[in-house]
Coordinates of C-alpha atoms and ligand atoms in Angstrom, one line a residue:
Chain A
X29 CA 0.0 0.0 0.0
X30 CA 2.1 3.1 -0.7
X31 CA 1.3 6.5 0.4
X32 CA -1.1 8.1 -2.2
X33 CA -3.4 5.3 -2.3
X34 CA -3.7 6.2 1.4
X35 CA -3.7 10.0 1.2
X36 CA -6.5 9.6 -1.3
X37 CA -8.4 6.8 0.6
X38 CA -7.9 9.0 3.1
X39 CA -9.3 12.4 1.5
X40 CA -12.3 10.3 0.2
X41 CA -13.3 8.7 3.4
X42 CA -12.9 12.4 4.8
X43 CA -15.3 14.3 2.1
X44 CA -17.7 10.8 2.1
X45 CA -17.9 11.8 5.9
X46 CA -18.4 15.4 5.8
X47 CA -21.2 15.1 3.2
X48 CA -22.8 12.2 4.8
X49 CA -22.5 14.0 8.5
X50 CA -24.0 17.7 7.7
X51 CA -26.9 16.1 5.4
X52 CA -27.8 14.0 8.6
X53 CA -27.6 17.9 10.4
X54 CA -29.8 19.0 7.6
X55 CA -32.3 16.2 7.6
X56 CA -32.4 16.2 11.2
X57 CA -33.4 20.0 11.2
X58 CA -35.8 19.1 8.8
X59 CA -37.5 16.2 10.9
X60 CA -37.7 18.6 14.0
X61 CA -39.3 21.2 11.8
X62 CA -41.6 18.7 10.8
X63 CA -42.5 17.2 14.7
X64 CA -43.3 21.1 15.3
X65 CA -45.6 21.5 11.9
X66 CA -43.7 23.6 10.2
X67 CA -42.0 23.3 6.6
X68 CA -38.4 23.3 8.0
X69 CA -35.3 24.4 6.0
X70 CA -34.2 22.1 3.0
X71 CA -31.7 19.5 4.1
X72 CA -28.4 21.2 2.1
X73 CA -29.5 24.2 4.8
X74 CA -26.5 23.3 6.8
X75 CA -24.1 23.3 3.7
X76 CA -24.8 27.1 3.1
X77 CA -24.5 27.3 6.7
X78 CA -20.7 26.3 6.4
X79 CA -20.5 28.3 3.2
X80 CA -21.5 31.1 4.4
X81 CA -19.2 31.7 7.8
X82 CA -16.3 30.8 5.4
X83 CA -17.3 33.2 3.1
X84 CA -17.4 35.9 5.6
X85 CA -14.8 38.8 5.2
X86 CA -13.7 39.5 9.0
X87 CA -12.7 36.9 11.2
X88 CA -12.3 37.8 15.2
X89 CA -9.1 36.5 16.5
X90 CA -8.9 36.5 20.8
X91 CA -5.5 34.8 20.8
X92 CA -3.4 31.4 19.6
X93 CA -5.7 29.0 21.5
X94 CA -8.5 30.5 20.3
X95 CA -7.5 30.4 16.8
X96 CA -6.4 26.6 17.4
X97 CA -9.5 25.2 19.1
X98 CA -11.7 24.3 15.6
X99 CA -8.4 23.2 14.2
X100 CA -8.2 20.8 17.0
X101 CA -11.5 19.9 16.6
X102 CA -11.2 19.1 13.2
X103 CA -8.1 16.8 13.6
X104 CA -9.7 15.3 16.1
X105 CA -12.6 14.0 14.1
X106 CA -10.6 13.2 10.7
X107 CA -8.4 11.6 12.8
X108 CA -11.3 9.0 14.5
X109 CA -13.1 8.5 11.0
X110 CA -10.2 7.5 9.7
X111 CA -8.9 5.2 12.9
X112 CA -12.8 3.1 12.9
X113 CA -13.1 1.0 10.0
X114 CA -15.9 2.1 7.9
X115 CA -16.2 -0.9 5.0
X116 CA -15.3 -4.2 5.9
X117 CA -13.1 -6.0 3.8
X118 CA -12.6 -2.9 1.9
X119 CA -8.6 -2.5 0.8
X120 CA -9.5 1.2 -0.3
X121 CA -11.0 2.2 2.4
X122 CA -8.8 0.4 5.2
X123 CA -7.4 3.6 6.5
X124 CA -5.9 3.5 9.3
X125 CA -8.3 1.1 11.1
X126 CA -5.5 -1.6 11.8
X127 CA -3.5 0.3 14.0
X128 CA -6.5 2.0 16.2
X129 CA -8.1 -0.1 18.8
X130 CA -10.8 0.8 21.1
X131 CA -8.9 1.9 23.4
X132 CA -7.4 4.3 21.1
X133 CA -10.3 5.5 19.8
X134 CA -12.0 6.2 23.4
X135 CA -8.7 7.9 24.5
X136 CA -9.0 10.4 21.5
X137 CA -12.7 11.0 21.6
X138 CA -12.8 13.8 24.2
X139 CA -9.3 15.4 22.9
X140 CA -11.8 18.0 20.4
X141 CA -13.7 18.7 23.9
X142 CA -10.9 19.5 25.6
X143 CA -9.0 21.3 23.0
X144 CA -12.1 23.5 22.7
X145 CA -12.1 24.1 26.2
X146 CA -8.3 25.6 26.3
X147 CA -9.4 28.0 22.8
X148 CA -12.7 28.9 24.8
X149 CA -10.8 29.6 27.5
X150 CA -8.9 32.1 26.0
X151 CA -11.8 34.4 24.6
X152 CA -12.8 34.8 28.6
X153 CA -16.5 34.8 28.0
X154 CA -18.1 33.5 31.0
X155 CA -20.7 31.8 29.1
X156 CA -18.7 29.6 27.4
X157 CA -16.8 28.9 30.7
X158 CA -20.2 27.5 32.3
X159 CA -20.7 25.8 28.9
X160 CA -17.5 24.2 28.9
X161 CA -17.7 22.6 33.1
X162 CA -21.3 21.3 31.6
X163 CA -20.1 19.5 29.0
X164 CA -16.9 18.1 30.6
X165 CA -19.6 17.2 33.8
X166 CA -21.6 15.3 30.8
X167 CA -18.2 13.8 29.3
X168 CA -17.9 12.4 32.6
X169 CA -21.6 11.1 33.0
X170 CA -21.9 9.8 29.5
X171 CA -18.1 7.8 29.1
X172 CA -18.6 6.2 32.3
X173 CA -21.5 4.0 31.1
X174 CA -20.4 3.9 27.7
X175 CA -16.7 2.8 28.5
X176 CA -18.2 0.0 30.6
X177 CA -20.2 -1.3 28.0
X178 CA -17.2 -1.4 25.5
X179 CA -15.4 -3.0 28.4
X180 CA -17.5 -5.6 28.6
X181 CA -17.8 -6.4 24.7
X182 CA -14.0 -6.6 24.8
X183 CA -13.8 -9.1 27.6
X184 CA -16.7 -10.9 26.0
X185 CA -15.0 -11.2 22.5
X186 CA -11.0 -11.0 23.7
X187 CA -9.9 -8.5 21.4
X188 CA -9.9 -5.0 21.6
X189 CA -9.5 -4.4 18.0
X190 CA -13.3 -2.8 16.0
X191 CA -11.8 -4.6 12.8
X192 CA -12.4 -8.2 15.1
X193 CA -15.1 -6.9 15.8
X194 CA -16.6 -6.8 13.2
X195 CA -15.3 -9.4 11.3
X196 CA -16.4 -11.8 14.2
X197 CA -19.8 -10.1 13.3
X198 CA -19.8 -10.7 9.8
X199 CA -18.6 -14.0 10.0
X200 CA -21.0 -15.5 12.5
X201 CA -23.9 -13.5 11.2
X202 CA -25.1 -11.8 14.5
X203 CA -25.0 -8.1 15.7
X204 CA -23.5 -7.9 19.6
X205 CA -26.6 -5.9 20.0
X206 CA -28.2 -9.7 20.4
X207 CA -25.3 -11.6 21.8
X208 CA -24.5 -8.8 24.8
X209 CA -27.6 -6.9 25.1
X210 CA -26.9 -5.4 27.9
X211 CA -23.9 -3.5 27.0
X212 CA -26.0 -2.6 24.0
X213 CA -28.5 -1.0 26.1
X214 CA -26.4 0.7 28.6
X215 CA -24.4 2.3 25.4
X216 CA -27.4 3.4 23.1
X217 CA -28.9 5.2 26.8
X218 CA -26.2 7.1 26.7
X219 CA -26.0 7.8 23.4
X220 CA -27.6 10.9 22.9
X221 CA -25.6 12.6 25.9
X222 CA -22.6 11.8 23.6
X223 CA -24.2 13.9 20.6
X224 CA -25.1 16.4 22.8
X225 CA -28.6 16.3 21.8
X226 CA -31.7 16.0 22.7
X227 CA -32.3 16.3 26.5
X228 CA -28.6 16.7 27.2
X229 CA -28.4 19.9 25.2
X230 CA -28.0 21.9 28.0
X231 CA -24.2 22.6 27.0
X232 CA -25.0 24.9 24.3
X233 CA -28.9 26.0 25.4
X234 CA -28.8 29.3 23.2
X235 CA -31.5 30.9 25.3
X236 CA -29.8 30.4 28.9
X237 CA -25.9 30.5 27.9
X238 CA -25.8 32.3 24.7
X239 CA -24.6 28.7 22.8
X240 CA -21.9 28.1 25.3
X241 CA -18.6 27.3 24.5
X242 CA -19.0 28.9 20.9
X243 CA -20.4 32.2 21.9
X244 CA -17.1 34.1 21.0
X245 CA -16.8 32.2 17.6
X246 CA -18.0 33.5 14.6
X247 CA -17.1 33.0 10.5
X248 CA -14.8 30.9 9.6
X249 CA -14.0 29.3 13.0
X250 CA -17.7 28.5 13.7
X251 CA -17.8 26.8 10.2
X252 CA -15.0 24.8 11.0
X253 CA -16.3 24.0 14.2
X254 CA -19.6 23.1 12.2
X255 CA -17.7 21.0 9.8
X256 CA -15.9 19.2 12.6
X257 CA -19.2 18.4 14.8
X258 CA -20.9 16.7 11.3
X259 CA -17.6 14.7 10.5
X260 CA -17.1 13.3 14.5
X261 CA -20.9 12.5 15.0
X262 CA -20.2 10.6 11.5
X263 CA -17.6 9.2 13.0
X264 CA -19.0 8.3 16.2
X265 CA -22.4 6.9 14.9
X266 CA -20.0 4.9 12.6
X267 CA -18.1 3.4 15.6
X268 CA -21.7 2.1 17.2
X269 CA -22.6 1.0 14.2
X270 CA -19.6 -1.2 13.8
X271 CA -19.5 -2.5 17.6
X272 CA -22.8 -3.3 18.0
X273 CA -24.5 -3.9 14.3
X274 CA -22.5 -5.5 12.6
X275 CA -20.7 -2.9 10.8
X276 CA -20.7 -2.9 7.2
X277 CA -19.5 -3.9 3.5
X278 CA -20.7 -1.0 1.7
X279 CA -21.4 2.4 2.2
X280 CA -25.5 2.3 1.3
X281 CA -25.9 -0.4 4.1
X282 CA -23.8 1.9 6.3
X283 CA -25.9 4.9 5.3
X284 CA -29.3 2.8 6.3
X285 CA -27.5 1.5 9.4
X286 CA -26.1 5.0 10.8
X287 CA -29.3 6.8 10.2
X288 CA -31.9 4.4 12.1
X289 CA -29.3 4.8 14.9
X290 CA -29.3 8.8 14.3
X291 CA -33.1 8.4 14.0
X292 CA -33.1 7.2 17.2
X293 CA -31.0 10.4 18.9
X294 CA -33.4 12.8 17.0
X295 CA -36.7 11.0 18.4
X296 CA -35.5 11.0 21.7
X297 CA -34.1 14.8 21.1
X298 CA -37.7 15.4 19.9
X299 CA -39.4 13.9 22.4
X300 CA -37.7 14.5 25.8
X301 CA -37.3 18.2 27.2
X302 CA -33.9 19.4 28.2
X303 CA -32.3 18.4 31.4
X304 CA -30.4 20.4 34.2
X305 CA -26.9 18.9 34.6
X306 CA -27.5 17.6 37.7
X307 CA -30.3 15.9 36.0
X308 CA -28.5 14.4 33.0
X309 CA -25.7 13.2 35.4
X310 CA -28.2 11.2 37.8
X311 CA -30.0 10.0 34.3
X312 CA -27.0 9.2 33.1
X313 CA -25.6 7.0 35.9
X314 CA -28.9 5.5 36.9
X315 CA -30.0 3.3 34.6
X316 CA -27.3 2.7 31.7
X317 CA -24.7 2.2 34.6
X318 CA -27.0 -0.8 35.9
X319 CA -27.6 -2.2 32.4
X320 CA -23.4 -2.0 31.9
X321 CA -23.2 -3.9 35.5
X322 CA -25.9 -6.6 34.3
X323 CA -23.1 -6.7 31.2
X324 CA -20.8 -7.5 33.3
X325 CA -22.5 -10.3 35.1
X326 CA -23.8 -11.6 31.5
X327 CA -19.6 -12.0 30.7
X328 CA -18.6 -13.3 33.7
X329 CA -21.4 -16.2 33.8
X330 CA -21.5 -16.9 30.5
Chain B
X5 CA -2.1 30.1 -14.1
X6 CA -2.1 33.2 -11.4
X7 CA -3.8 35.1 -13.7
X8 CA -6.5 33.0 -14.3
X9 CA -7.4 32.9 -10.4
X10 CA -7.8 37.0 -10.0
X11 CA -9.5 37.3 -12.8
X12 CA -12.3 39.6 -13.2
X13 CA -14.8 36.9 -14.3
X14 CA -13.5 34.2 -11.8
X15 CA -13.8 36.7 -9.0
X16 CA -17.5 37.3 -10.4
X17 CA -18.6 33.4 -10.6
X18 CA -16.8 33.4 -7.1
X19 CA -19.3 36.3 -5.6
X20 CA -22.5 34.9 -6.9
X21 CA -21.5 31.6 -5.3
X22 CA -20.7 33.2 -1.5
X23 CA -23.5 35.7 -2.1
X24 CA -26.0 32.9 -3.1
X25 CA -24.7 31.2 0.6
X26 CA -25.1 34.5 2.4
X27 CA -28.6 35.2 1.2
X28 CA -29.7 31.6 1.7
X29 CA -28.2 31.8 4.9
X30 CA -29.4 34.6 7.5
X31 CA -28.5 34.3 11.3
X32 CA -30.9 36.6 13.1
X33 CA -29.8 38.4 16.3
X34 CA -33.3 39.9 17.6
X35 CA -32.5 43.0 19.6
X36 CA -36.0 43.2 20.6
X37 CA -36.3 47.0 22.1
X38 CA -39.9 48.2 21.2
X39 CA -42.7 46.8 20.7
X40 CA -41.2 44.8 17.6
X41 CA -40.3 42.2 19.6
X42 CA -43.2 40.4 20.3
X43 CA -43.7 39.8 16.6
X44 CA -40.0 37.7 16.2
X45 CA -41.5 34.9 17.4
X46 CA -44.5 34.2 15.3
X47 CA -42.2 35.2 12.3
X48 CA -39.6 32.4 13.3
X49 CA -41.8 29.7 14.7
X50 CA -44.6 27.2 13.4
X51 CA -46.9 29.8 11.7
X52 CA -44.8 31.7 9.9
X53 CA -41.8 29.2 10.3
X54 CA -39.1 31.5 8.3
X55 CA -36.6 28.7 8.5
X56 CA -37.5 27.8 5.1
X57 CA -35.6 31.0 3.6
X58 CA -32.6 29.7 5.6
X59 CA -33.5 32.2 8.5
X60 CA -32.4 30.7 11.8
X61 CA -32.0 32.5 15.5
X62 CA -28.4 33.6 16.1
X63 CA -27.2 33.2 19.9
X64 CA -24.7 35.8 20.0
X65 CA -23.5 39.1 17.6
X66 CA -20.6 36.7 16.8
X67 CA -22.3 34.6 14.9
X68 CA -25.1 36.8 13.7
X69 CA -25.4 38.0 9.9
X70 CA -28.4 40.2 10.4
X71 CA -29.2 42.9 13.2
X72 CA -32.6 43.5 13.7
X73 CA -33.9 46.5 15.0
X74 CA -37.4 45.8 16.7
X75 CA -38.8 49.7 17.2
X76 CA -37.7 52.4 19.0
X77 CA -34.4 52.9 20.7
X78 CA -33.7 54.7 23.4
X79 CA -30.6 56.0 23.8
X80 CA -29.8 53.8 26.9
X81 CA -30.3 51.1 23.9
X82 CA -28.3 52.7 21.4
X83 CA -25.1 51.9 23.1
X84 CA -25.8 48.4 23.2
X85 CA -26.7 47.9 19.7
X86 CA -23.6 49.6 18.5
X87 CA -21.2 47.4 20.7
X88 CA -23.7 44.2 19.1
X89 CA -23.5 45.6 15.9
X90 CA -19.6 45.8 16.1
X91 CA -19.6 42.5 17.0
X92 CA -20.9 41.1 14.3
X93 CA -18.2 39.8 11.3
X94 CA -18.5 41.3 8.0
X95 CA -20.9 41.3 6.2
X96 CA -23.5 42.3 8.2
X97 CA -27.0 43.7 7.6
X98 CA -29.6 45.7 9.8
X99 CA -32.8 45.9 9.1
X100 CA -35.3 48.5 10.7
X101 CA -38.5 47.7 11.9
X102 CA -41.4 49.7 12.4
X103 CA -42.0 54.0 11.5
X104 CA -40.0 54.4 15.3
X105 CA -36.6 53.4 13.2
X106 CA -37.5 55.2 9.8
X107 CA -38.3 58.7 11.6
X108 CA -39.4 58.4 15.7
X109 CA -42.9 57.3 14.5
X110 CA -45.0 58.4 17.8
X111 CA -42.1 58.9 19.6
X112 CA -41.2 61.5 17.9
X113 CA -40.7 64.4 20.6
X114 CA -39.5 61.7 23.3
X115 CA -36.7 62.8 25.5
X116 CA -34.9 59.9 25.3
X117 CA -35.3 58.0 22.5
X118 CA -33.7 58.5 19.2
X119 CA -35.2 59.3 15.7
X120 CA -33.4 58.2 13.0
X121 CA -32.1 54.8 13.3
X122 CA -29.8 55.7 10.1
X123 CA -28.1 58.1 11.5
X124 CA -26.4 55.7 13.5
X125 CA -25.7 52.8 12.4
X126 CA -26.4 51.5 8.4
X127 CA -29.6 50.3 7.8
X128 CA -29.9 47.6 4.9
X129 CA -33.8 47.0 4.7
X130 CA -36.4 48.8 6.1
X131 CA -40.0 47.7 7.3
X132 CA -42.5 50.2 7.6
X133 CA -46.0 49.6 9.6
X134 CA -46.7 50.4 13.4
X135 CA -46.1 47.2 14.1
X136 CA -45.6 45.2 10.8
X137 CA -47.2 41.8 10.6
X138 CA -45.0 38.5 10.3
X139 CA -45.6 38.8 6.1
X140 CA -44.0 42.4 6.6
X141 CA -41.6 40.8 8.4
X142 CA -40.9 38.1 5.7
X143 CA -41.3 40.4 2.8
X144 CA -38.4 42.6 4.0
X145 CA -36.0 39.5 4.5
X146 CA -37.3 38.1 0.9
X147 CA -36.2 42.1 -0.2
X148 CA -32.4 41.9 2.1
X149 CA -32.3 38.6 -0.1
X150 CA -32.4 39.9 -3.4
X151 CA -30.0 42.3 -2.7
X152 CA -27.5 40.5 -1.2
X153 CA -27.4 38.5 -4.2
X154 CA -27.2 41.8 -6.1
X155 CA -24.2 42.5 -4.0
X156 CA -26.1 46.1 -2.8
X157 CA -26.3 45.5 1.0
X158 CA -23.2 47.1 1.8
X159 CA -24.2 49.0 4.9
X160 CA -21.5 47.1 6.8
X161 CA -18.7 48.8 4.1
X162 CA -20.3 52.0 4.5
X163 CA -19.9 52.1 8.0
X164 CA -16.5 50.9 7.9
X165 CA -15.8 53.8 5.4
X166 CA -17.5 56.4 6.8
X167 CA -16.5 55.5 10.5
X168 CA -16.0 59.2 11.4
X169 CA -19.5 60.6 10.6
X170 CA -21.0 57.7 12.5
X171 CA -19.1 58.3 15.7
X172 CA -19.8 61.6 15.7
X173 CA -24.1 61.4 15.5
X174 CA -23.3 58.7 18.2
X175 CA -21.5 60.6 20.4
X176 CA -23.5 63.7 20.2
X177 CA -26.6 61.7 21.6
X178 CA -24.7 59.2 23.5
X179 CA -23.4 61.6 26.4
X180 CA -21.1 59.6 28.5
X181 CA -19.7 57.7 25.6
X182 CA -17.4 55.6 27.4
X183 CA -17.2 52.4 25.5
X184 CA -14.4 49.5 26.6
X185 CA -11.6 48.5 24.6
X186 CA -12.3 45.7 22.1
X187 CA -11.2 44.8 18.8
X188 CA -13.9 44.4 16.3
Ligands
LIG423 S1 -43.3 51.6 15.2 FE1 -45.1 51.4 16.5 S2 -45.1 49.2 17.2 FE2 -43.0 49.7 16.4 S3 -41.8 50.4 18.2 FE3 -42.7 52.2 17.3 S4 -44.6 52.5 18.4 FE4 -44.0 50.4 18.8

């Protein structure tokens, strides 16, 4: 495999990601506007969206950190898509998914979080400050859960490698959502405190915190930060998708799969109003933290 | 090959592309100060629902595109929609609601509020009525539309260029005029 082929798998997987991520933005706007009885935006709304802040002329610069944050961001997420395997079997489209394990992967995941929190930091708003300790509380409330149920998938299967996996998946015909249903459960609970939607929204809560940790961003940062959001919940949706159903040979059965999960987030963001984050926390460790336990009981006897 | 990139005609094809973007996409921040306000929200939810021209709530001046103006200012107000409106990243559009922005309206010999909303800071668009409806409302964003695309809302160049005058209406209503430090 020499390098282009991978710099262009690489760029492909990227753009495939971006498109695919901010038209699930778009159609998700779209379903909310419909819940509420209204017409709703067309679903390329959010690619204007980016066009337009890059297209703006002035760009407001608070400092180095500041200026680095989206950029971290935006690694952050390139750099996960590429690490999960998104085709099984797929020479093209390997990436870099044979040297990323779990582990790896749940080690980078809150790096974009945190890098936003030193840039934020630096524009000394005091909104994104408060937006910032909320989303680091819900980091906290939501990995917990989640890492346990990964935990116990890895112990269940030996291997801490997605690409196993999934190829134990394909090759035995069953999703781990039947085999360890448990750890499924525990992991799609806390799912939508991981996209920061629905009733865990209270990070960016425009009306109350002035959209939170990006309240001092505007033009081309905030698109970057927009492009970087669509390409890690990609990303992330991607990784479920892969540990629990059975990932994927293609990218239409991918598509189908990842959107029935994301269906799933926007229902539930529909539904359920937002929490306080004392709330979310409690929610959070209540009941996915007991269905990761009864995981761990479901490896250990059988 | 240079060449080729600053070209007149590339630059052009360029424009209508960012402009198309920029029309399609307006981020409102709703300074609601008169009685305007209370028709934002019928505008931007269910009934009206402008999110299908691609209009959408801004939280903060940073990542606003257009200012709206809801009705008379007072000049307590004023100050605060100049530091808002220097927030915002260029471009930027304002757009003036209600005869209290176009020339006092019934506020005309009030003490404290101010008359001409031009005078002050650039006004793109417009709305007259006392208080326009929602389809007022919608009709002036569908007119800051077309000309964006024309490339004639340039309020935001205007006030960059003519800085001087601008300062000068402000500060003679505005009388302690003590704004902090911050870079635009
Ligand atoms: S124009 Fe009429 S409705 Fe609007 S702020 Fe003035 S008095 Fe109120």
């Amino acid at each position: 495999m020499n390098i282009w082929n991978l710099l262009l798998s690489a760029i492909v997987t990227t753009l495939l990601g971006f498109i695919i991520g901010v038209t699930y933005m778009g159609i998700r706007r779209k379903i909310v506007a419909l819940a509420q009885n209204r017409y709703g935006p067309p679903i390329y709304q959010n690619f204007l969206d980016i066009l337009k802040f890059w297209s703006k002329e002035s760009n407001i610069y608070h400092g180095v950190m500041h200026h680095l944050a989206p950029l971290w961001m935006i690694a952050m997420a390139i750099t996960i898509l590429l690490i999960v395997p998104t085709q099984y079997g797929s020479k093209f489209f390997e990436n870099l998914s044979f040297n990323g394990d779990l582990i790896l992967i749940l080690y980078l995941m809150p790096f974009g979080q945190l890098g936003m929190a030193l840039g934020v930091g630096q524009t000394g708003n005091p909104n994104s400050a408060i937006g910032v300790t909320r989303g680091l509380s819900l980091l906290v409330g939501s990995e917990i859960p989640f890492i346990m149920a990964l935990i116990a998938v890895m112990i269940q299967y030996h291997t801490t490698s997605v690409t196993d996996l999934v190829r134990i998946q394909q090759e035995h015909h069953t999703w781990i959502m039947f085999s360890s249903p448990f750890a499924f459960l525990a992991a799609l609970c806390v799912l939508p405190a991981m996209f920061h939607a629905g009733p865990y929204e209270v990070i960016i809560a425009p009306a109350e915190l002035a959209s939170g940790p990006m309240s001092e961003f505007g033009g081309k940062y905030l698109g970057t930060m927009m492009s970087a959001g669509s390409i890690f919940m990609f990303a992330k949706l991607t990784l479920f998708v892969d540990v629990f159903m059975g990932g994927s040979t293609n990218w239409l059965w991918l598509i189908v799969k990842t959107f029935t999960v994301y269906l799933f987030v926007i229902a539930v963001g529909i539904i359920m109003p937002r929490l306080r984050t004392e709330q979310a926390i409690r929610r959070l460790w209540g009941w996915p933290l007991v269905f990761a336990i009864l995981a761990f009981i479901q490896v250990a006897l059988f | 090959m240079n060449r080729a990139f600053n070209d007149r005609e590339s630059q052009k094809i360029l424009d209508i592309i960012k402009n198309f973007a920029r029309k399609n996409s307006l981020f409102i921040l709703a300074y609601g100060t008169g009685c305007g306000a209370i028709e934002i929200p019928p505008t931007i939810t269910s009934r009206y629902d402008a999110e299908r021209f691609g209009i959408r709530g801004a939280a903060t001046p940073r990542q606003a595109d257009v200012l709206l103006i809801t009705g008379y200012l007072s000049v307590k107000t004023l100050k605060r929609v100049i530091r808002a409106y220097e927030q915002m990243q260029d471009p930027k559009y304002v757009m003036g609601f209600g005869s209290c922005t176009i020339n006092g309206g019934m506020y005309w010999d009030s003490y404290n509020t101010i008359k001409q909303l031009d005078k002050y800071i650039p006004v793109d668009v417009y709305i007259n009525g006392c208080m326009p409806r929602p389809e007022a409302v919608i009709a002036g964003f569908v007119k800051l539309q077309q000309l964006i695309q024309q490339g004639k809302a340039l309020g935001w160049k205007h006030y960059k260029e003519n800085l001087e005058w601008y300062r000068q209406n402000q500060q003679k209503v505005i009388k302690n005029w003590r704004m902090p430090d911050y870079n635009w």
